[in-house]
XYZ file of C-alpha atoms in Angstrom:
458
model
C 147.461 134.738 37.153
C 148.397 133.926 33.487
C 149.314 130.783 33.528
C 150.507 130.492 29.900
C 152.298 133.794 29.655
C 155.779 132.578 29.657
C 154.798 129.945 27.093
C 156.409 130.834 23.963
C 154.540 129.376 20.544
C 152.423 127.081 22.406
C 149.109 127.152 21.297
C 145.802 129.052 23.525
C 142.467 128.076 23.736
C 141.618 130.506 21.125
C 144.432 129.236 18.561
C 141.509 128.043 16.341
C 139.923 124.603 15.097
C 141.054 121.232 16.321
C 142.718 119.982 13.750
C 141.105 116.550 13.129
C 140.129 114.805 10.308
C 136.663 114.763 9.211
C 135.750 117.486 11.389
C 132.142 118.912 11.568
C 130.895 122.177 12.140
C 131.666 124.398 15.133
C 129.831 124.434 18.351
C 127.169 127.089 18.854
C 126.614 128.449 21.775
C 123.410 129.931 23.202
C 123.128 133.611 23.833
C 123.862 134.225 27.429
C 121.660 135.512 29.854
C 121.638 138.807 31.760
C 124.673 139.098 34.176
C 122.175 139.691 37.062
C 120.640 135.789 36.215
C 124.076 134.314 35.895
C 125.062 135.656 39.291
C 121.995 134.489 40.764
C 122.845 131.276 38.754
C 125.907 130.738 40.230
C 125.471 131.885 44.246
C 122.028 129.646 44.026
C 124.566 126.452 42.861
C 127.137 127.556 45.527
C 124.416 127.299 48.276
C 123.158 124.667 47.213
C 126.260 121.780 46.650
C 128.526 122.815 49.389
C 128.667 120.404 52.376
C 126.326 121.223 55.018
C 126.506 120.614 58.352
C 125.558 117.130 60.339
C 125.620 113.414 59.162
C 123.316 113.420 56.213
C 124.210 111.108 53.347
C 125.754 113.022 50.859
C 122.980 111.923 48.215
C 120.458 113.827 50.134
C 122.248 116.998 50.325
C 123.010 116.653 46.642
C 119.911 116.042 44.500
C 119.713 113.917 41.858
C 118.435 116.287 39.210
C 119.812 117.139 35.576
C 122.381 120.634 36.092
C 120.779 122.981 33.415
C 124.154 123.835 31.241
C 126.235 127.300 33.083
C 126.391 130.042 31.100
C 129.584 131.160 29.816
C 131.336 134.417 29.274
C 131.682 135.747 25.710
C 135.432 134.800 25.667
C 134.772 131.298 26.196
C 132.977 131.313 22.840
C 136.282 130.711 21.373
C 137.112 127.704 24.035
C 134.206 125.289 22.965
C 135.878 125.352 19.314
C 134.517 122.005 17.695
C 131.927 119.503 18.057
C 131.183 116.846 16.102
C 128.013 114.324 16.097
C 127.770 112.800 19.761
C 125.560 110.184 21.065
C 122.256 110.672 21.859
C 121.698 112.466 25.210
C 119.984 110.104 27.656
C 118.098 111.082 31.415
C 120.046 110.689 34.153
C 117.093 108.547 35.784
C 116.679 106.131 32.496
C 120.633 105.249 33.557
C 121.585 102.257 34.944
C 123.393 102.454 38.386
C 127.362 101.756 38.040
C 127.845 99.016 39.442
C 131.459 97.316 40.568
C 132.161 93.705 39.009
C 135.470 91.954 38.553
C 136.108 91.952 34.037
C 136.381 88.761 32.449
C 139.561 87.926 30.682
C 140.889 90.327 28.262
C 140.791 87.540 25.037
C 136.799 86.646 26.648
C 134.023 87.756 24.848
C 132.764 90.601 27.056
C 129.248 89.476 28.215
C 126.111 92.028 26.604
C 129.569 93.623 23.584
C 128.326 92.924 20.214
C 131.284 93.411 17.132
C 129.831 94.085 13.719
C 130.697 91.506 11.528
C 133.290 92.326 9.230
C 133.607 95.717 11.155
C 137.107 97.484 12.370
C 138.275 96.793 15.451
C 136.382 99.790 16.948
C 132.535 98.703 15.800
C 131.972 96.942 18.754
C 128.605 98.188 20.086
C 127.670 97.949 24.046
C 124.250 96.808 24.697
C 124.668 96.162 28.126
C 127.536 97.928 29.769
C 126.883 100.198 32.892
C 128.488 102.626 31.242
C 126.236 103.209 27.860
C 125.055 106.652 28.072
C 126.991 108.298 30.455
C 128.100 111.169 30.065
C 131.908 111.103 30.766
C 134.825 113.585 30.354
C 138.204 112.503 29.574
C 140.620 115.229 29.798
C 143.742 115.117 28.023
C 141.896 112.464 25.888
C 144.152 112.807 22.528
C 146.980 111.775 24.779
C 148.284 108.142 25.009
C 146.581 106.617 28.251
C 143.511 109.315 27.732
C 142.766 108.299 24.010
C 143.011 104.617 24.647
C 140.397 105.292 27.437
C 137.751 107.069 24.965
C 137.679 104.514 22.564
C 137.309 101.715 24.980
C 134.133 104.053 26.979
C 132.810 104.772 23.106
C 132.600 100.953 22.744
C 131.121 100.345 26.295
C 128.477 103.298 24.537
C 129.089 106.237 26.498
C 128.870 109.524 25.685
C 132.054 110.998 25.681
C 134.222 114.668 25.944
C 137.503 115.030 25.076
C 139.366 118.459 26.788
C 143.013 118.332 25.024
C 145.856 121.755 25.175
C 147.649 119.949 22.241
C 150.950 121.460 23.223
C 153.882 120.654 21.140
C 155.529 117.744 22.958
C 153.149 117.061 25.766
C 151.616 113.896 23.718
C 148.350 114.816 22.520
C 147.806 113.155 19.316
C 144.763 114.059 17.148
C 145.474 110.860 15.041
C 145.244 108.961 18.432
C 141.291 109.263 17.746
C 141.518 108.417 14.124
C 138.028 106.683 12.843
C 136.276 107.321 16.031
C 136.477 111.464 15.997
C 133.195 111.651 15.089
C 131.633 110.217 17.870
C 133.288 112.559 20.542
C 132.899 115.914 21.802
C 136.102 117.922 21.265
C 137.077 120.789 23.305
C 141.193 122.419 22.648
C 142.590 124.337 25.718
C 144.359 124.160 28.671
C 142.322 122.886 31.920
C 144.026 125.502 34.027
C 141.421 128.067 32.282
C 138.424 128.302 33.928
C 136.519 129.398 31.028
C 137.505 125.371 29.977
C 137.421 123.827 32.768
C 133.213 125.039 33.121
C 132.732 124.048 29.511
C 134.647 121.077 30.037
C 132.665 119.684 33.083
C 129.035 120.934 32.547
C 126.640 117.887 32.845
C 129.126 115.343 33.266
C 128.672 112.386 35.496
C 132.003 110.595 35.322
C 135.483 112.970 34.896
C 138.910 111.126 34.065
C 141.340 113.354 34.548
C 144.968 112.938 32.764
C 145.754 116.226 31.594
C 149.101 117.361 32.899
C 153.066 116.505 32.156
C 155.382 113.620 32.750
C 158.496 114.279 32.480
C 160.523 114.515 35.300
C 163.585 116.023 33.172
C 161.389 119.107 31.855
C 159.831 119.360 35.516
C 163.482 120.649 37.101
C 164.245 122.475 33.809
C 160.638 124.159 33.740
C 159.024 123.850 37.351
C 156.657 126.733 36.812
C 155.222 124.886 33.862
C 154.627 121.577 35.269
C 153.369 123.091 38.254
C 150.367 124.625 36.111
C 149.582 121.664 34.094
C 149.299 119.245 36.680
C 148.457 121.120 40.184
C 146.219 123.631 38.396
C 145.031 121.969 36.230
C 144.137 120.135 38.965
C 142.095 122.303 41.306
C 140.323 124.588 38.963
C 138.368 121.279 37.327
C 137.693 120.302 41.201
C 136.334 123.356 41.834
C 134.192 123.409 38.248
C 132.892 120.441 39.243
C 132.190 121.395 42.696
C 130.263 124.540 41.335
C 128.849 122.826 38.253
C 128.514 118.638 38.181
C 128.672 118.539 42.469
C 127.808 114.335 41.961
C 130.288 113.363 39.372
C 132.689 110.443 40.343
C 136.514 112.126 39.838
C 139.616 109.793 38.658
C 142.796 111.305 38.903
C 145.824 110.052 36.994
C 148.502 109.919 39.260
C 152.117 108.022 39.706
C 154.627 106.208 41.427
C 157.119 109.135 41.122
C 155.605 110.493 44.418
C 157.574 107.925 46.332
C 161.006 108.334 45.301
C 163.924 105.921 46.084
C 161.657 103.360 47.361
C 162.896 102.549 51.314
C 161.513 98.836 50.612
C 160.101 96.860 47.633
C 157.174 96.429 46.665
C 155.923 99.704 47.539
C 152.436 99.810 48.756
C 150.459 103.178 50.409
C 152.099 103.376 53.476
C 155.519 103.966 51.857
C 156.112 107.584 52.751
C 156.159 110.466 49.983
C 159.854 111.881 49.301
C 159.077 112.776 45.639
C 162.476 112.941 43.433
C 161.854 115.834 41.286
C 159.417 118.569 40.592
C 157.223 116.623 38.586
C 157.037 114.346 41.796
C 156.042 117.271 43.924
C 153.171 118.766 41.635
C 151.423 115.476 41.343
C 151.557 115.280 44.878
C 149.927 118.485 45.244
C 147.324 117.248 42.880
C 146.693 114.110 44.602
C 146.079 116.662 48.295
C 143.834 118.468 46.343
C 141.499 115.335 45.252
C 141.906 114.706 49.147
C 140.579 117.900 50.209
C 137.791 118.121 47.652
C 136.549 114.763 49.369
C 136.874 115.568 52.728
C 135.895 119.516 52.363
C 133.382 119.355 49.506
C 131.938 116.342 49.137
C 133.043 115.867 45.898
C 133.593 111.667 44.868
C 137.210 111.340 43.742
C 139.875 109.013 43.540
C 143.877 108.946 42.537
C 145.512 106.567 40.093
C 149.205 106.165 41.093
C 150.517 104.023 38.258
C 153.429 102.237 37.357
C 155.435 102.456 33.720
C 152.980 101.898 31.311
C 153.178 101.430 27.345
C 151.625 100.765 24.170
C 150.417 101.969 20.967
C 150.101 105.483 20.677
C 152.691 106.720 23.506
C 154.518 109.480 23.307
C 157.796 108.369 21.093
C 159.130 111.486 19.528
C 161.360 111.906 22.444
C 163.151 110.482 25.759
C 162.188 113.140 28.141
C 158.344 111.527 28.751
C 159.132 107.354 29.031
C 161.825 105.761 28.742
C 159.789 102.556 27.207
C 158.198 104.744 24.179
C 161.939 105.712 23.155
C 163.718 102.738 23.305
C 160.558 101.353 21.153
C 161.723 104.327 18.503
C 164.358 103.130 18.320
C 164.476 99.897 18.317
C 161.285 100.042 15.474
C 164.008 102.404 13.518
C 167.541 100.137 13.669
C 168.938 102.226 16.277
C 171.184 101.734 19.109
C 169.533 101.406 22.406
C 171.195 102.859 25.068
C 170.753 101.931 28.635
C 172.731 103.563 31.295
C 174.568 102.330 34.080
C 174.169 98.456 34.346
C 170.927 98.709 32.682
C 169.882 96.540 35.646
C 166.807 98.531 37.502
C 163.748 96.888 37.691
C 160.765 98.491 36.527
C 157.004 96.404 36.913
C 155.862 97.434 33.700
C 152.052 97.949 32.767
C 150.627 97.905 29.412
C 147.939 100.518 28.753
C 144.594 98.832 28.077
C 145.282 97.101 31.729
C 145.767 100.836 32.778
C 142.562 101.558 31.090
C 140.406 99.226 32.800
C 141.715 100.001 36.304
C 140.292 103.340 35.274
C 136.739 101.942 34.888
C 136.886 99.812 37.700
C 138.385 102.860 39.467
C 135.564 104.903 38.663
C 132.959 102.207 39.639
C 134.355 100.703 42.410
C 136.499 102.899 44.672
C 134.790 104.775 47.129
C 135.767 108.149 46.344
C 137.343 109.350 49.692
C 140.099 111.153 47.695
C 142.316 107.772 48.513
C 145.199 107.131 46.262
C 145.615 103.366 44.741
C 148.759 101.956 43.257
C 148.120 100.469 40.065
C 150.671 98.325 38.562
C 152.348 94.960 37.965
C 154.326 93.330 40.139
C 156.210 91.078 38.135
C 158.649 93.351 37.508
C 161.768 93.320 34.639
C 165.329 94.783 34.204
C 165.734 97.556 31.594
C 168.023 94.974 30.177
C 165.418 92.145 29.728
C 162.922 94.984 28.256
C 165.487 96.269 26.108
C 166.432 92.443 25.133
C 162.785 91.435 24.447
C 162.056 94.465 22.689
C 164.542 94.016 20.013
C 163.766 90.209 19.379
C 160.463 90.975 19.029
C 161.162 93.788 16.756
C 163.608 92.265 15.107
C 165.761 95.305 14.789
C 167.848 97.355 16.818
C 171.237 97.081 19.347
C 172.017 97.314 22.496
C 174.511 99.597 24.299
C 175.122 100.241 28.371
C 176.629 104.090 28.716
C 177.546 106.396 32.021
C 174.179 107.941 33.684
C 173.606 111.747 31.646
C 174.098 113.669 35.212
C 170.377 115.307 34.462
C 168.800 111.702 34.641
C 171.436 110.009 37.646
C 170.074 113.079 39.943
C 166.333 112.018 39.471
C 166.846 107.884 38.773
C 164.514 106.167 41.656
C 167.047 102.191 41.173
C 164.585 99.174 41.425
C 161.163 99.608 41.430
C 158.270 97.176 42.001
C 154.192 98.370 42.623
C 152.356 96.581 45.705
C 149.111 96.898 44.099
C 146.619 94.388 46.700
C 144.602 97.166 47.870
C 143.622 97.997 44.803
C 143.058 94.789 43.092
C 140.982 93.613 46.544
C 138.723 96.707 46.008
C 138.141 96.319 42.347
C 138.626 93.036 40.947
C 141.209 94.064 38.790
C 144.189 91.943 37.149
C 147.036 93.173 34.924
C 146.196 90.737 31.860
C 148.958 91.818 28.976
C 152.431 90.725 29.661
C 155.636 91.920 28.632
C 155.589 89.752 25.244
C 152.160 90.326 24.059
C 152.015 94.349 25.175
C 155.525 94.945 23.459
C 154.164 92.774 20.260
C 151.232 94.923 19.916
C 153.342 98.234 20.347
C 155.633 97.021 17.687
C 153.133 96.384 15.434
C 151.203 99.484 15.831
C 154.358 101.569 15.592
C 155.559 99.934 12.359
C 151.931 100.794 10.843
C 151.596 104.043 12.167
C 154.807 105.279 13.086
C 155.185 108.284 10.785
C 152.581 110.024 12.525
C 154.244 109.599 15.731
C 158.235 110.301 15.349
C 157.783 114.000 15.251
C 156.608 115.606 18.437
C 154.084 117.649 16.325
C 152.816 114.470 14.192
């Protein structure tokens, strides 16, 4: 299968250099060996990570021993198209074990986090964090929630990978890593190539995966699409990891969209799955594949289903993503809002560093049976109120209520509100941001930055 054939004009793993300022040289790859060794390679990995029979912990049929790095085929040459300066590379044994403990409050000085004085807001050096030097991959990390994850993980001192498509509209951002590129690992291409993918995941420990789309809209209009980028995607970096990093820990971005019409509010994990749309359906079938890759292969993982979020550096160049980075367009811009119908469904609304840290704590804490966690507030807000506070706080921009656009009324869920107890008993975790302070922090990013942003190819 081709996944990217009926693609027109979006970029291909071999389109070329990343893009991003400051850039170093390209990534050399070592001659590979004989195709008798790498088949060896590869049966010898096979036989020795899947699941065996009987009750033996998983550690023991796993060993804890470095991978030596896969081979690759000459065609993925082209794949691994930039690196820049990374952190030093540290033994998996010299590591300290992750270890699951509630954060202190977001405005707290974070215990063992030194900021250099005078520094930007990124210096902040970890010299006690259970997460300096790991070795982590964030895919889709020059998109909103994924980029706001790597810096956070560069200033808790891991070592970090960034796998981004950079398809026109989809989000990713290189100026969403701005100041910080050269401390990441940057790999361009789609996660649905396996070539990628086993680049992508070779030696990692901890895998955050939010590659994949999110509008429901473009899902109905483009199911074959949104099928590849987020069930896919999906699999074939579940099965690189099963073939290539067997014992790293596997978050899954996932969302509320899977329940549809909610049948009661707040919505916790027993609420059945009647997904709304085709976007609904394929992160669905993403979540039953992090299921099966528990149960079947042993693999660690765990799924994200979160709420609305926003915050600086969302997608705002159009409405067919969020509703929340378009209405901050344009209210930042003097433009009319417009809510339809009543304007009246509630939303529990999650700002994106809160999103970020239920990722840590996700990846720390959860057990990784291939359960799915809601993750969101529960406080939730009208459109109306968010609308409302947005344009105080920006200080700019009207209001107007008009008829549902018959493409949104057939896929509009009414009220929602998250039930999010299991998760926050697992982890610790507690939305910190509200509405005021997340939407006075977007404004003010938006109104610095925004000209890299309105354009969907910024």
């Amino acid at each position: 299968m081709a996944p990217d054939r009926d693609r027109e004009g979006l970029p291909r793993p071999d389109a070329g250099p990343l893009p991003v300022p400051g850039a170093g040289r390209g990534l050399r790859l070592p001659p590979d060996p004989p195709a008798r060794a790498r088949d060896a390679h590869a049966e010898a990995l096979d036989r020795r990570h899947l699941p065996g029979a009987g009750a033996e912990a998983r550690a023991r049929r796993l060993p804890f021993r470095r991978l030596s790095r896969p081979p690759l085929p000459p065609d993925a040459r082209a794949v691994a198209v930039l690196q820049l300066p990374a952190a030093p590379r540290h033994r998996r044994q010299h590591l300290p074990p992750l270890v699951a403990a509630p954060r202190p409050a977001r405005h707290a000085p974070r215990r063992g986090v030194r900021r250099a004085a005078g520094g930007p807001a990124g210096a902040a050096v970890a010299v006690s964090s259970p997460w300096k030097g790991r070795r982590v991959l964030v895919t889709g990390g020059l998109g909103f929630i994924g980029s706001t994850l790597v810096r956070r993980l560069l200033d808790e001192g891991a070592t970090v990978r960034v796998v981004d498509a950079l398809r026109p509209g989809d989000g990713g951002n290189p100026f969403n890593l701005t100041g910080r590129e050269g401390e990441v690992e940057l790999l361009r291409g789609g996660v649905e190539e396996r070539t990628v993918a086993d680049r992508a995941v070779a030696d990692v420990e901890v895998v955050f995966h939010l590659a994949g789309k999110v509008s429901h809209v473009d899902s109905l209009a483009r199911p074959v699409d949104d099928l590849v980028d987020n069930a896919a995607t999906t699999v074939v970096l579940l099965d690189a990891c099963r073939r290539l990093s067997p014992r790293a820990r596997v978050v899954v971005a996932g969302t509320r969209q899977v329940y549809g019409n909610p049948l009661r509010l707040p919505v916790d994990e027993t609420h059945p799955i009647r997904p709304p749309d085709y976007n609904g359906v394929s992160k669905a079938a993403a979540e039953l594949y992090a299921r099966v890759a528990a149960d079947r292969l042993g693999l660690a993982t765990s799924v994200l289903r979160l709420t609305n979020v926003y915050g600086p550096r969302q997608l705002v160049a159009h409405s067919r993503a969020s509703f929340t980075g378009w209405l901050v367009r344009q209210a930042i811009r003097g433009e009319t809002i417009q809510l339809y119908g009543t304007g009246e469904q509630r939303r529990d609304l999650l700002y994106v560093d809160d999103a970020v840290e239920a990722f840590l704590l996700a990846a720390v804490a959860l057990p990784g049976n291939g359960e799915a966690w809601n993750c969101g507030r529960e406080d939730s807000v009208s459109l109306r109120e968010f609308a409302e506070t947005l344009v105080r706080i920006a200080g700019s921009g009207r209001i107007e209520l008009v008829p549902f656009p018959e493409d949104r009324k057939r896929i509009d869920i009414g009220d929602f509100a998250t039930d999010s107890r299991r998760f926050r008993e697992a982890t610790g975790w507690r939305p910190r941001i509200d509405l005021e302070d997340g939407l006075d922090r977007t404004v003010s990013f938006f109104r610095a930055h925004g000209d890299r942003y309105w354009s969907a190819t910024a």
